[in-house]
Amino acid sequence: MVNSPQIAELRGVFMVAAELSRLGFIVSLTSRSSQGADLLVTDQLCKRAFSVQVKTNARTFNFWLLNEKAKELISHSHIYILVNIRREGKVIEYFVVPSEVISKTMVIEKKETSTWYSIGYDDVKPYLNNWKIFGNPE
């Protein structure tokens, strides 16, 4: 089975959309070319709306790569959901993290020819299944 990073990322987006729908939220996928948001989420009465950025791991599980815009994309309505797909999909971990936390705790590592942006597992561990950040879907 092919498990490229692009397929894993898209798989994570659909898994998060399914989970939010299961919880009762209205979820819409954005264009894959949109910056900063993979999903748009609202409650049933359309009184609260969120943009969601999904980052997915299917091979390494102790960090997630980010982009440099994560430092500036800060809003109470912008949420990161970091997904670990473990044991070929038998174990799924969802870390539901406010963008403020991502911005403050992300690691910026400058190399000779590149710069890497990431966040570690230990930094997001307290946000495991933190779906309450979205409030009540009704």
Tab-separated table of C-alpha atoms in Angstrom:
chain	number	residue	atom	x	y	z
A	1	MET	CA	0.000	0.000	0.000
A	2	VAL	CA	1.296	3.443	-0.915
A	3	ASN	CA	1.630	5.688	2.120
A	4	SER	CA	3.104	8.923	0.843
A	5	PRO	CA	3.108	12.025	3.071
A	6	GLN	CA	0.455	13.630	0.839
A	7	ILE	CA	-1.873	10.640	1.173
A	8	ALA	CA	-1.326	10.508	4.942
A	9	GLU	CA	-2.078	14.241	5.232
A	10	LEU	CA	-5.279	13.944	3.216
A	11	ARG	CA	-6.281	10.866	5.211
A	12	GLY	CA	-5.850	12.884	8.416
A	13	VAL	CA	-8.021	15.716	7.073
A	14	PHE	CA	-10.855	13.315	6.272
A	15	MET	CA	-10.506	11.550	9.636
A	16	VAL	CA	-10.739	14.869	11.502
A	17	ALA	CA	-13.739	15.930	9.390
A	18	ALA	CA	-15.458	12.626	10.184
A	19	GLU	CA	-14.764	12.955	13.909
A	20	LEU	CA	-16.058	16.541	14.070
A	21	SER	CA	-19.173	15.469	12.135
A	22	ARG	CA	-19.670	12.561	14.537
A	23	LEU	CA	-19.562	15.081	17.400
A	24	GLY	CA	-22.349	17.075	15.730
A	25	PHE	CA	-20.511	19.900	13.970
A	26	ILE	CA	-20.980	21.065	10.393
A	27	VAL	CA	-17.682	20.573	8.549
A	28	SER	CA	-16.548	21.690	5.119
A	29	LEU	CA	-13.251	20.945	3.395
A	30	THR	CA	-11.422	23.927	1.942
A	31	SER	CA	-9.599	24.043	-1.354
A	32	ARG	CA	-6.265	22.249	-1.040
A	33	SER	CA	-4.625	25.465	-2.217
A	34	SER	CA	-5.968	27.548	0.689
A	35	GLN	CA	-3.401	28.830	3.166
A	36	GLY	CA	-3.790	27.993	6.840
A	37	ALA	CA	-7.064	26.050	6.894
A	38	ASP	CA	-7.954	22.544	5.773
A	39	LEU	CA	-11.441	22.582	7.294
A	40	LEU	CA	-14.107	25.128	8.168
A	41	VAL	CA	-16.235	24.122	11.146
A	42	THR	CA	-19.396	25.589	12.662
A	43	ASP	CA	-21.960	24.625	15.263
A	44	GLN	CA	-25.491	23.614	14.232
A	45	LEU	CA	-26.811	27.189	14.621
A	46	CYS	CA	-23.849	28.780	12.792
A	47	LYS	CA	-23.104	30.965	15.826
A	48	ARG	CA	-19.470	29.880	16.207
A	49	ALA	CA	-17.082	29.179	13.361
A	50	PHE	CA	-13.543	27.802	13.319
A	51	SER	CA	-10.766	27.300	10.829
A	52	VAL	CA	-8.837	24.070	11.330
A	53	GLN	CA	-5.336	23.178	10.173
A	54	VAL	CA	-4.635	19.422	10.185
A	55	LYS	CA	-1.130	17.942	10.438
A	56	THR	CA	-0.819	14.174	10.173
A	57	ASN	CA	1.853	11.600	10.987
A	58	ALA	CA	1.699	8.028	9.789
A	59	ARG	CA	5.365	7.090	10.298
A	60	THR	CA	7.011	9.283	12.943
A	61	PHE	CA	5.043	10.143	16.037
A	62	ASN	CA	7.107	12.452	18.246
A	63	PHE	CA	6.733	15.701	16.259
A	64	TRP	CA	4.762	17.403	13.483
A	65	LEU	CA	6.191	19.644	10.804
A	66	LEU	CA	4.659	23.114	10.538
A	67	ASN	CA	5.221	26.021	8.210
A	68	GLU	CA	6.608	29.413	9.113
A	69	LYS	CA	3.134	31.008	8.968
A	70	ALA	CA	2.168	29.063	12.102
A	71	LYS	CA	4.044	31.680	14.105
A	72	GLU	CA	1.660	34.434	12.918
A	73	LEU	CA	-1.611	32.535	12.401
A	74	ILE	CA	-3.017	33.207	15.859
A	75	SER	CA	-6.735	33.452	16.555
A	76	HIS	CA	-9.097	32.007	19.160
A	77	SER	CA	-11.039	30.563	16.209
A	78	HIS	CA	-8.026	28.965	14.469
A	79	ILE	CA	-7.315	25.448	15.732
A	80	TYR	CA	-4.621	22.909	14.893
A	81	ILE	CA	-5.489	19.233	15.020
A	82	LEU	CA	-2.384	17.076	15.052
A	83	VAL	CA	-3.051	13.462	14.126
A	84	ASN	CA	-1.002	10.328	14.750
A	85	ILE	CA	-2.146	7.314	12.723
A	86	ARG	CA	-0.537	4.417	14.578
A	87	ARG	CA	-0.557	0.666	13.924
A	88	GLU	CA	-1.819	1.040	10.358
A	89	GLY	CA	-4.883	2.975	11.471
A	90	LYS	CA	-5.867	0.821	14.439
A	91	VAL	CA	-4.888	3.578	16.899
A	92	ILE	CA	-5.620	7.225	16.114
A	93	GLU	CA	-4.510	10.111	18.334
A	94	TYR	CA	-6.030	13.584	17.925
A	95	PHE	CA	-4.354	16.545	19.605
A	96	VAL	CA	-6.702	19.547	19.409
A	97	VAL	CA	-4.466	22.562	20.022
A	98	PRO	CA	-5.212	26.322	20.017
A	99	SER	CA	-3.176	28.279	17.473
A	100	GLU	CA	-1.798	30.425	20.308
A	101	VAL	CA	-0.150	27.351	21.836
A	102	ILE	CA	1.312	26.291	18.495
A	103	SER	CA	2.756	29.769	17.928
A	104	LYS	CA	4.329	29.974	21.389
A	105	THR	CA	5.781	26.461	21.563
A	106	MET	CA	6.813	25.702	17.985
A	107	VAL	CA	10.490	25.019	17.406
A	108	ILE	CA	12.383	26.859	14.687
A	109	GLU	CA	15.573	25.070	13.694
A	110	LYS	CA	17.862	26.860	11.269
A	111	LYS	CA	20.229	24.702	9.272
A	112	GLU	CA	22.863	25.805	6.802
A	113	THR	CA	20.546	25.656	3.795
A	114	SER	CA	17.055	25.386	5.286
A	115	THR	CA	14.798	26.189	8.221
A	116	TRP	CA	12.521	23.620	9.889
A	117	TYR	CA	9.383	24.458	11.875
A	118	SER	CA	7.904	21.827	14.167
A	119	ILE	CA	6.120	21.060	17.409
A	120	GLY	CA	6.881	18.119	19.680
A	121	TYR	CA	4.666	15.410	21.095
A	122	ASP	CA	5.367	16.408	24.707
A	123	ASP	CA	4.266	19.989	24.009
A	124	VAL	CA	0.835	18.890	22.768
A	125	LYS	CA	0.230	15.865	24.988
A	126	PRO	CA	-2.168	17.816	27.286
A	127	TYR	CA	-4.419	18.477	24.255
A	128	LEU	CA	-5.159	14.831	23.468
A	129	ASN	CA	-8.850	14.622	22.454
A	130	ASN	CA	-9.400	18.256	23.495
A	131	TRP	CA	-12.594	18.492	21.403
A	132	LYS	CA	-14.230	20.684	24.060
A	133	ILE	CA	-12.339	23.647	22.525
A	134	PHE	CA	-15.125	23.747	19.894
A	135	GLY	CA	-17.867	23.997	22.535
A	136	ASN	CA	-21.317	22.484	22.168
A	137	PRO	CA	-22.300	21.705	18.561
A	138	GLU	CA	-25.976	22.519	19.197
